[in-house]
Short mmCIF file of C-alpha atoms in Angstrom, two decimals:
data_model
loop_
_atom_site.label_atom_id
_atom_site.label_comp_id
_atom_site.label_asym_id
_atom_site.label_seq_id
_atom_site.Cartn_x
_atom_site.Cartn_y
_atom_site.Cartn_z
CA MET A 1369 -113.32 -7.49 127.90
CA GLU A 1370 -111.54 -7.87 124.58
CA LEU A 1371 -107.70 -7.78 124.41
CA THR A 1372 -105.69 -5.80 121.90
CA LYS A 1373 -103.52 -7.60 119.28
CA LYS A 1374 -100.41 -6.51 121.22
CA GLN A 1375 -101.83 -8.12 124.46
CA MET A 1376 -102.75 -11.31 122.60
CA ARG A 1377 -99.30 -11.57 121.19
CA MET A 1378 -97.49 -10.88 124.49
CA TYR A 1379 -99.64 -13.30 126.61
CA GLY A 1380 -99.83 -16.04 123.96
CA LEU A 1381 -96.04 -16.19 123.33
CA SER A 1382 -95.40 -16.15 127.03
CA ILE A 1383 -97.85 -18.97 127.63
CA ARG A 1384 -96.10 -20.96 124.82
CA THR A 1385 -92.72 -20.29 126.37
CA ASN A 1386 -93.59 -21.41 129.89
CA ARG A 1387 -95.82 -24.28 129.04
CA SER A 1388 -93.30 -25.89 126.55
CA TYR A 1389 -90.45 -25.32 129.04
CA ASN A 1390 -92.33 -27.06 131.74
CA LEU A 1391 -93.29 -29.94 129.33
CA GLU A 1392 -89.64 -30.51 128.35
CA THR A 1393 -88.13 -30.17 131.84
CA ALA A 1394 -90.77 -31.59 134.19
CA LYS A 1395 -91.75 -34.45 131.89
CA SER A 1396 -95.36 -34.32 133.15
CA GLY A 1397 -98.40 -35.00 131.09
CA LYS A 1398 -100.25 -32.01 132.62
CA TRP A 1399 -98.22 -29.69 130.38
CA THR A 1400 -99.28 -31.27 127.15
CA GLN A 1401 -101.64 -28.96 125.18
CA SER A 1402 -104.68 -31.15 125.79
CA LEU A 1403 -104.41 -31.33 129.56
CA PHE A 1404 -103.13 -27.83 130.02
CA CYS A 1405 -106.07 -26.16 128.42
CA GLU A 1406 -108.65 -28.62 129.83
CA SER A 1407 -111.78 -26.75 131.08
CA ILE A 1408 -110.43 -23.45 129.70
CA CYS A 1409 -110.43 -23.58 125.95
CA SER A 1410 -110.16 -26.09 123.07
CA VAL A 1411 -106.69 -27.41 121.93
CA ASN A 1412 -107.09 -25.53 118.66
CA THR A 1413 -107.68 -22.29 120.50
CA LEU A 1414 -104.58 -22.93 122.65
CA ILE A 1415 -102.59 -23.56 119.41
CA SER A 1416 -103.73 -20.22 118.04
CA ILE A 1417 -103.13 -18.43 121.44
CA GLU A 1418 -99.56 -19.73 121.52
CA LYS A 1419 -98.95 -18.34 118.09
CA GLY A 1420 -100.17 -14.94 119.40
CA LYS A 1421 -103.17 -14.81 116.99
CA ALA A 1422 -106.46 -15.74 118.78
CA GLY A 1423 -108.29 -15.98 122.08
CA ARG A 1424 -109.74 -12.53 122.39
CA PHE A 1425 -111.17 -12.84 125.91
CA GLU A 1426 -109.22 -11.95 128.92
CA ASP A 1427 -110.69 -14.77 131.16
CA THR A 1428 -109.12 -17.36 128.81
CA TYR A 1429 -105.65 -15.84 129.30
CA GLU A 1430 -106.16 -15.53 133.04
CA GLY A 1431 -107.12 -19.14 133.33
CA LEU A 1432 -104.04 -20.27 131.41
CA ALA A 1433 -101.80 -17.90 133.33
CA LYS A 1434 -103.10 -19.27 136.58
CA LYS A 1435 -102.04 -22.80 135.64
CA LEU A 1436 -98.56 -21.36 135.23
CA ASN A 1437 -98.72 -19.64 138.67
CA MET A 1438 -98.63 -16.31 136.84
CA ARG A 1439 -101.10 -13.57 136.05
CA ALA A 1440 -102.09 -11.61 132.99
CA GLU A 1441 -101.43 -7.94 133.26
CA TYR A 1442 -100.38 -5.27 130.73
CA VAL A 1443 -98.70 -1.95 131.59
CA PRO A 1444 -98.66 0.20 128.45
CA ALA A 1445 -96.77 3.00 130.23
CA MET A 1446 -93.65 0.74 130.28
CA ASP A 1447 -93.62 0.07 126.49
CA ARG A 1448 -91.33 3.06 125.49
CA LYS A 1449 -88.85 2.35 128.31
CA ILE A 1450 -88.68 -1.34 127.54
CA ARG A 1451 -87.85 -0.55 123.96
CA THR A 1452 -85.27 2.05 124.98
CA TYR A 1453 -83.60 -0.35 127.47
CA THR A 1454 -83.64 -3.19 124.87
CA LEU A 1455 -81.73 -1.05 122.30
CA LYS A 1456 -79.22 0.09 124.96
CA LEU A 1457 -78.64 -3.53 126.13
CA TYR A 1458 -78.20 -4.62 122.58
CA GLU A 1459 -75.63 -1.88 121.87
CA ALA A 1460 -73.81 -2.77 125.08
CA VAL A 1461 -73.56 -6.42 124.06
CA GLU A 1462 -72.51 -5.56 120.54
CA TYR A 1463 -69.68 -3.27 121.68
CA TYR A 1464 -68.99 -5.15 124.85
CA ASN A 1465 -69.68 -2.12 126.96
CA MET A 1466 -69.93 -3.62 130.46
CA ALA A 1467 -70.57 -0.26 132.14
CA MET A 1468 -73.57 0.40 129.93
CA LEU A 1469 -74.78 -3.18 130.23
CA GLN A 1470 -74.74 -2.96 134.09
CA ARG A 1471 -76.53 0.38 134.05
CA TYR A 1472 -79.40 -0.77 131.84
CA CYS A 1473 -79.72 -4.22 133.48
CA ASP A 1474 -80.19 -2.42 136.78
CA LYS A 1475 -82.77 -0.01 135.26
CA ALA A 1476 -84.71 -2.75 133.50
CA LEU A 1477 -84.78 -5.12 136.52
CA GLN A 1478 -85.90 -2.30 138.90
CA MET A 1479 -88.70 -1.28 136.54
CA LEU A 1480 -89.85 -4.90 135.87
CA GLN A 1481 -89.45 -6.46 139.39
CA PRO A 1482 -93.09 -5.63 140.50
CA TYR A 1483 -94.35 -7.73 137.47
CA ALA A 1484 -92.12 -10.78 137.98
CA GLN A 1485 -95.19 -13.02 138.25
CA CYS A 1486 -96.82 -11.59 135.04
CA LEU A 1487 -96.90 -13.22 131.65
CA TRP A 1488 -94.19 -11.78 129.30
CA TYR A 1489 -92.82 -9.33 131.88
CA GLY A 1490 -91.59 -12.26 134.09
CA ASP A 1491 -89.94 -13.84 131.05
CA LEU A 1492 -88.24 -10.53 130.21
CA ILE A 1493 -86.89 -10.32 133.71
CA ARG A 1494 -85.32 -13.77 133.42
CA ALA A 1495 -83.80 -12.79 130.03
CA VAL A 1496 -82.19 -9.62 131.64
CA GLN A 1497 -80.90 -11.66 134.53
CA ALA A 1498 -79.36 -14.18 132.10
CA LEU A 1499 -77.53 -11.24 130.36
CA GLU A 1500 -76.32 -10.00 133.66
CA ASN A 1501 -75.17 -13.46 134.76
CA HIS A 1502 -73.26 -14.18 131.48
CA TYR A 1503 -71.47 -10.83 130.91
CA LEU A 1504 -71.21 -9.26 134.37
CA LYS A 1505 -70.93 -12.32 136.56
CA GLN A 1506 -69.14 -14.70 134.05
CA ARG A 1507 -71.74 -17.43 134.95
CA LEU A 1508 -72.72 -19.63 132.05
CA ALA A 1509 -76.36 -20.70 131.71
CA THR A 1510 -77.15 -24.25 132.85
CA ARG A 1511 -78.77 -26.81 130.49
CA GLU A 1512 -82.24 -26.11 131.92
CA GLU A 1513 -81.65 -22.34 131.67
CA ARG A 1514 -80.66 -22.78 128.08
CA ILE A 1515 -83.89 -24.59 127.35
CA LEU A 1516 -85.88 -21.69 128.77
CA LEU A 1517 -83.84 -19.02 127.01
CA SER A 1518 -84.10 -20.80 123.63
CA LYS A 1519 -87.91 -20.95 124.05
CA MET A 1520 -88.07 -17.20 124.51
CA ILE A 1521 -86.66 -16.66 121.08
CA GLY A 1522 -89.35 -14.93 119.09
CA GLU A 1523 -91.16 -13.60 122.16
CA PHE A 1524 -89.70 -10.11 122.51
CA SER A 1525 -87.86 -8.47 119.68
CA LYS A 1526 -85.25 -9.14 116.92
CA GLU A 1527 -82.52 -7.64 119.22
CA TRP A 1528 -83.49 -9.99 122.04
CA ASP A 1529 -83.53 -12.85 119.59
CA GLU A 1530 -79.85 -12.16 118.74
CA MET A 1531 -78.88 -11.76 122.41
CA LEU A 1532 -80.66 -15.00 123.49
CA LYS A 1533 -79.11 -17.01 120.67
CA SER A 1534 -75.73 -15.72 121.76
CA LEU A 1535 -76.32 -16.62 125.44
CA VAL A 1536 -77.51 -20.12 124.65
CA PHE A 1537 -74.77 -20.89 122.06
CA CYS A 1538 -71.96 -19.56 124.25
CA SER A 1539 -72.99 -21.52 127.37
CA ALA A 1540 -73.52 -24.67 125.24
CA PHE A 1541 -70.07 -24.14 123.54
CA HIS A 1542 -68.45 -24.23 127.00
CA ASP A 1543 -70.38 -27.25 128.22
CA LEU A 1544 -67.91 -29.93 127.55
CA ASP A 1545 -70.33 -32.77 128.51
CA CYS A 1546 -72.31 -32.45 125.28
CA ASN A 1547 -72.43 -31.33 121.65
CA GLU A 1548 -75.37 -29.06 122.12
CA TYR A 1549 -73.47 -26.11 120.66
CA GLU A 1550 -73.39 -27.91 117.26
CA LEU A 1551 -77.12 -28.46 117.26
CA ARG A 1552 -77.76 -24.78 118.41
CA PHE A 1553 -75.55 -23.43 115.70
CA GLU A 1554 -77.73 -25.06 113.05
CA GLU A 1555 -81.01 -24.38 114.78
CA PHE A 1556 -80.26 -20.61 115.20
CA LYS A 1557 -78.81 -20.22 111.75
CA LEU A 1558 -75.96 -18.27 113.29
CA GLU A 1559 -74.03 -18.11 110.01
CA GLU A 1560 -76.82 -15.70 108.76
CA SER A 1561 -76.75 -13.45 111.76
CA GLU A 1562 -75.97 -9.79 111.44
CA SER A 1563 -75.10 -9.17 115.12
CA ALA A 1564 -71.49 -8.84 116.12
CA CYS A 1565 -71.84 -11.23 119.05
CA ASN A 1566 -73.12 -13.99 116.89
CA LYS A 1567 -70.46 -13.32 114.21
CA VAL A 1568 -67.89 -13.95 116.87
CA ASN A 1569 -69.80 -17.06 117.81
CA THR A 1570 -69.78 -18.24 114.23
CA MET A 1571 -65.99 -17.75 114.14
CA MET A 1572 -65.72 -19.79 117.39
CA PHE A 1573 -67.65 -22.54 115.70
CA TYR A 1574 -65.46 -22.48 112.63
CA VAL A 1575 -62.29 -22.66 114.80
CA ALA A 1576 -63.64 -25.64 116.79
CA ASN A 1577 -64.55 -27.42 113.62
CA GLU A 1578 -61.44 -26.43 111.68
CA TYR A 1579 -63.43 -24.85 108.84
CA THR A 1580 -60.29 -23.10 107.43
CA SER A 1581 -61.63 -21.52 104.26
CA ARG A 1582 -64.83 -20.25 105.93
CA LEU A 1583 -62.78 -18.88 108.84
CA GLN A 1584 -60.47 -17.03 106.63
CA LYS A 1585 -63.28 -15.43 104.61
CA LEU A 1586 -65.15 -14.38 107.69
CA TYR A 1587 -62.02 -13.05 109.34
CA GLU A 1588 -61.21 -10.76 106.33
CA ASN A 1589 -64.82 -9.47 106.17
CA LEU A 1590 -65.09 -8.82 109.94
CA GLU A 1591 -61.69 -7.12 110.17
CA GLN A 1592 -62.69 -4.67 107.51
CA GLU A 1593 -66.21 -4.11 108.98
CA TRP A 1594 -65.18 -3.59 112.56
CA GLU A 1595 -62.18 -1.39 111.75
CA LEU A 1596 -64.62 0.93 109.78
CA SER A 1597 -67.09 0.93 112.71
CA LYS A 1598 -64.34 1.20 115.32
CA ASN A 1599 -65.71 -1.74 117.13
CA TYR A 1600 -62.37 -2.43 118.89
CA ILE A 1601 -63.83 -4.83 121.45
CA ARG A 1602 -65.06 -7.20 118.77
CA LEU A 1603 -61.84 -6.90 116.81
CA ILE A 1604 -60.08 -8.01 120.07
CA ASP A 1605 -62.57 -10.92 120.20
CA MET A 1606 -61.81 -11.88 116.58
CA TYR A 1607 -58.06 -11.79 116.98
CA SER A 1608 -58.32 -13.67 120.27
CA THR A 1609 -60.44 -16.45 118.73
CA THR A 1610 -58.13 -16.96 115.72
CA LEU A 1611 -54.87 -16.78 117.71
CA VAL A 1612 -55.14 -20.29 119.03
CA TYR A 1613 -56.07 -21.66 115.67
CA ASN A 1614 -53.16 -19.88 113.89
CA SER A 1615 -50.77 -21.22 116.57
CA PHE A 1616 -50.82 -24.63 114.93
CA TYR A 1617 -49.40 -23.15 111.80
CA ASP A 1618 -47.61 -19.86 111.53
CA LEU A 1619 -45.48 -17.78 113.82
CA THR A 1620 -45.52 -14.80 111.41
CA GLU A 1621 -49.31 -14.66 111.55
CA ILE A 1622 -49.14 -14.51 115.35
CA ASP A 1623 -46.62 -11.71 115.30
CA GLU A 1624 -48.87 -9.82 112.91
CA VAL A 1625 -51.86 -10.21 115.19
CA LYS A 1626 -49.77 -9.02 118.09
CA GLU A 1627 -49.04 -5.78 116.38
CA LYS A 1628 -52.67 -5.32 115.49
CA VAL A 1629 -53.65 -5.89 119.12
CA LYS A 1630 -51.09 -3.34 120.33
CA HIS A 1631 -52.53 -0.85 117.91
CA ILE A 1632 -56.10 -1.46 119.15
CA LEU A 1633 -55.11 -1.15 122.79
CA LEU A 1634 -53.61 2.29 122.03
CA GLU A 1635 -56.66 3.40 120.01
CA GLY A 1636 -59.67 2.07 121.90
CA ASN A 1637 -60.89 1.78 125.47
CA VAL A 1638 -60.61 -1.99 125.86
CA PRO A 1639 -61.77 -3.47 129.18
CA LEU A 1640 -59.07 -5.19 131.21
CA TYR A 1641 -60.84 -8.57 131.03
CA LYS A 1642 -60.80 -8.56 127.18
CA GLU A 1643 -57.19 -7.40 127.09
CA ALA A 1644 -56.21 -10.22 129.44
CA GLU A 1645 -58.22 -12.77 127.42
CA CYS A 1646 -56.39 -11.76 124.21
CA ASN A 1647 -53.01 -11.88 125.87
CA TYR A 1648 -53.81 -15.35 127.38
CA ASN A 1649 -54.61 -16.76 123.99
CA MET A 1650 -51.56 -15.06 122.44
CA GLY A 1651 -49.49 -16.71 125.21
CA ILE A 1652 -50.99 -20.10 124.33
CA ALA A 1653 -50.25 -19.54 120.68
CA TYR A 1654 -46.57 -18.78 121.35
CA TYR A 1655 -46.38 -21.48 123.91
CA ARG A 1656 -47.47 -24.13 121.28
CA LEU A 1657 -44.77 -22.98 118.99
CA LYS A 1658 -42.14 -23.19 121.80
CA GLN A 1659 -41.66 -19.39 121.72
CA TYR A 1660 -41.36 -19.32 125.47
CA ASP A 1661 -40.06 -15.85 126.03
CA LYS A 1662 -42.83 -14.27 123.91
CA ALA A 1663 -45.42 -16.62 125.59
CA MET A 1664 -44.30 -15.60 129.07
CA GLU A 1665 -44.51 -11.87 128.13
CA ALA A 1666 -48.06 -12.25 126.88
CA MET A 1667 -49.14 -14.59 129.80
CA THR A 1668 -47.74 -12.19 132.41
CA LYS A 1669 -50.23 -9.56 131.18
CA ALA A 1670 -53.04 -12.05 131.60
CA ASP A 1671 -52.04 -13.26 135.03
CA LYS A 1672 -54.42 -12.68 138.01
CA ILE A 1673 -57.32 -12.63 135.61
CA ARG A 1674 -56.99 -15.81 133.55
CA PRO A 1675 -55.30 -18.99 134.87
CA ALA A 1676 -52.05 -18.03 133.17
CA PHE A 1677 -49.97 -18.95 136.23
CA MET A 1678 -49.69 -22.64 135.12
CA PHE A 1679 -48.24 -21.74 131.77
CA ILE A 1680 -45.83 -19.14 133.34
CA ALA A 1681 -44.70 -21.69 135.92
CA HIS A 1682 -44.33 -24.46 133.31
CA MET A 1683 -42.24 -22.30 131.05
CA GLN A 1684 -40.13 -21.23 133.94
CA ARG A 1685 -39.38 -24.86 134.53
CA MET A 1686 -38.81 -25.50 130.86
CA LEU A 1687 -36.22 -22.66 130.90
CA ASN A 1688 -34.60 -23.99 134.08
CA LYS A 1689 -35.80 -20.96 136.05
CA LYS A 1690 -37.19 -20.79 139.58
CA VAL A 1691 -40.96 -20.98 139.71
CA LYS A 1692 -42.54 -17.70 140.66
CA ILE A 1693 -46.31 -17.40 140.33
CA TYR A 1694 -49.08 -15.01 141.52
CA LYS A 1695 -50.35 -16.16 144.99
CA TYR A 1696 -54.06 -16.92 145.10
CA SER A 1697 -56.14 -17.08 148.20
CA LYS A 1698 -58.34 -20.17 148.67
CA LYS A 1699 -61.40 -18.00 147.98
CA ASP A 1700 -59.88 -16.71 144.73
CA LEU A 1701 -58.96 -20.17 143.55
CA LYS A 1702 -62.64 -21.28 143.69
CA ILE A 1703 -63.37 -19.46 140.43
CA PHE A 1704 -61.24 -22.06 138.70
CA SER A 1705 -62.20 -25.73 137.98
CA LYS A 1706 -60.96 -28.40 140.26
CA ASP A 1707 -58.12 -29.56 137.92
CA ILE A 1708 -56.79 -25.99 137.78
CA GLN A 1709 -56.91 -25.75 141.50
CA GLU A 1710 -54.84 -28.91 141.85
CA ILE A 1711 -52.33 -27.72 139.23
CA TYR A 1712 -51.91 -24.50 141.25
CA GLU A 1713 -51.18 -26.53 144.42
CA TYR A 1714 -48.68 -28.61 142.43
CA TYR A 1715 -46.72 -25.47 141.32
CA ASP A 1716 -47.11 -23.86 144.73
CA LYS A 1717 -45.19 -26.75 146.27
CA ILE A 1718 -42.60 -27.13 143.50
CA GLY A 1719 -39.20 -26.61 145.08
CA LYS A 1720 -40.57 -27.36 148.57
CA SER A 1721 -41.43 -31.09 147.73
CA SER A 1722 -39.29 -33.80 146.41
CA ALA A 1723 -39.72 -34.92 142.72
CA VAL A 1724 -41.41 -38.10 143.97
CA GLU A 1725 -43.91 -36.21 146.06
CA SER A 1726 -44.65 -33.89 143.11
CA GLU A 1727 -45.10 -36.84 140.75
CA THR A 1728 -47.46 -38.45 143.31
CA HIS A 1729 -49.53 -35.29 143.43
CA LEU A 1730 -49.64 -35.12 139.58
CA MET A 1731 -50.62 -38.77 139.15
CA ARG A 1732 -53.10 -39.06 141.99
CA ASN A 1733 -54.69 -35.54 142.23
CA ILE A 1734 -54.42 -33.99 138.78
CA LEU A 1735 -54.48 -36.84 136.21
CA PRO A 1736 -57.86 -38.35 137.25
CA ILE A 1737 -59.75 -35.11 136.90
CA LEU A 1738 -58.15 -33.66 133.71
CA ASN A 1739 -60.79 -32.54 131.27
CA PRO A 1740 -60.31 -34.53 127.97
CA ALA A 1741 -61.33 -31.48 125.89
CA GLU A 1742 -58.54 -29.30 127.33
CA LYS A 1743 -55.76 -30.66 125.09
CA ILE A 1744 -53.37 -27.73 125.84
CA ILE A 1745 -53.60 -28.42 129.66
CA ILE A 1746 -53.09 -32.22 129.03
CA GLU A 1747 -50.04 -31.32 126.97
CA LEU A 1748 -48.66 -29.12 129.84
CA VAL A 1749 -49.22 -31.77 132.45
CA ARG A 1750 -47.55 -34.46 130.29
CA GLU A 1751 -44.49 -32.24 129.87
CA GLU A 1752 -44.44 -31.67 133.66
CA LEU A 1753 -44.42 -35.42 134.24
CA GLU A 1754 -41.60 -35.92 131.71
CA LEU A 1755 -39.49 -33.33 133.68
CA LEU A 1756 -40.22 -35.17 136.87
CA ILE A 1757 -39.41 -38.55 135.44
CA GLU A 1758 -35.91 -37.29 134.46
CA GLU A 1759 -35.32 -37.23 138.23
CA THR A 1760 -37.39 -40.09 139.55
CA LYS A 1761 -36.74 -42.53 136.75
CA HIS A 1762 -40.39 -43.79 137.13
CA TYR A 1763 -40.87 -44.36 133.33
CA LYS A 1764 -43.83 -46.53 133.87
CA ASP A 1765 -45.77 -43.44 134.95
CA LEU A 1766 -45.71 -41.98 131.52
CA LEU A 1767 -47.27 -45.19 130.11
CA ILE A 1768 -49.97 -44.98 132.79
CA PHE A 1769 -50.58 -41.35 132.02
CA ASN A 1770 -50.90 -41.92 128.27
CA LYS A 1771 -53.18 -44.86 128.82
CA ARG A 1772 -55.44 -42.84 131.13
CA ILE A 1773 -55.63 -39.89 128.69
CA LYS A 1774 -56.46 -42.17 125.82
CA MET A 1775 -59.24 -43.80 127.80
CA ILE A 1776 -60.88 -40.57 128.90
CA GLN A 1777 -60.62 -39.09 125.46
CA THR A 1778 -62.34 -42.06 123.88
CA ASP A 1779 -64.86 -42.63 126.68
CA SER A 1780 -66.10 -39.55 128.46
CA SER A 1781 -68.26 -41.87 130.75
CA LEU A 1782 -65.16 -43.46 132.24
CA SER A 1783 -66.01 -44.61 135.75
CA ASP A 1784 -64.54 -42.71 138.57
CA GLU A 1785 -63.68 -46.01 140.23
CA PHE A 1786 -61.16 -46.84 137.61
CA ASP A 1787 -57.97 -48.00 139.49
CA LEU A 1788 -55.33 -45.78 138.05
CA PHE A 1789 -52.51 -47.39 140.09
CA GLU A 1790 -53.44 -51.08 139.57
CA GLU A 1791 -50.31 -53.22 139.84
CA ASP A 1792 -48.20 -50.23 140.64
CA ASP A 1793 -46.32 -49.77 143.94
CA LEU A 1794 -44.10 -46.80 143.04
CA TYR A 1795 -45.98 -44.49 145.44
CA ALA A 1796 -45.57 -46.38 148.69
CA GLU A 1797 -42.56 -44.31 149.77
CA ALA A 1798 -44.17 -40.94 148.97
CA VAL A 1799 -47.48 -41.90 150.52
#
């Protein structure tokens, strides 16, 4: 039985996605083109199949699918719904409409689930699940998941290409153990993207790499474009992204952004999470410029959703106020990284513990696990240590702290066995 051109393309691109993913992750020779197609077809035929162009006979595809523990099946009745759901999902991502995204993720997964082991349909299920994990569950894709998602680019539609590129880039951007995001930015040609989600990603890239002139030009263009289209969510994203960058330079610019954000919140239906994210970044911007009253006002609006408690507590201490922070349960704390959890415990005990005990907690529990990329948190912890040293007079600790930070920032592979307190007996009394 001969296959239609549509079937050849669907099956062929899915075979390419899954075989190349297995080859890259399993590191096994059986996934090379020559061994994979052995006894089924020639290598040249497989090359054409993976381009979606040749291999007209169904048994060839069934044989290749079987090697992937999948099957070849086409359900033409789903074509129209898949297209409709794709457009709705794309719209939801572009306007950050999480209610719409949830609705159409559920619809798509329910429809596709019986075909989870089928070529193409199984890939589409994993793409929808990745969207759901990223936007609705705030779970970033792992390195292996990013490999699979990147290989799906070109398999479904131009809308899916944009969404997949965004998922991979965002997850790589927040993976502090590698520079994959820089490679993906070039590979995906994000600067040329027309989607709102990838324009925000381009802005993030410019901020991270301090491309000032490009950032300013993009900022002006996007502000005009999204005001006209009333894409308030992406305007919030844009202001939130540039807030931290502007905070190194100009208080006036931050005040201007604050007024624009207030206007958007009155005009548009902005999700609480996005509002909190923007207030959190605004708080950091004011904090960096030592505008503590304005910073605390913004951070208070972000508390309970973002880890704003540490900035609020720190600024209370800098202003000689009593520390009052939102109380998290142990379960709620688990959404934060280990260093943030230890910082929470530190502030939770401030006032109940002596300065020496607090200093011991900071040096032993917080310092060794600080993320070298989180410079604003390192700055906060250093200022906390300076406050404690005013009481304890343990000036040597600041030298140890600075030495440790310098080492982890220049060598991310620093051994966990590094003896932080070598030749130091300041902690005997506290311990």
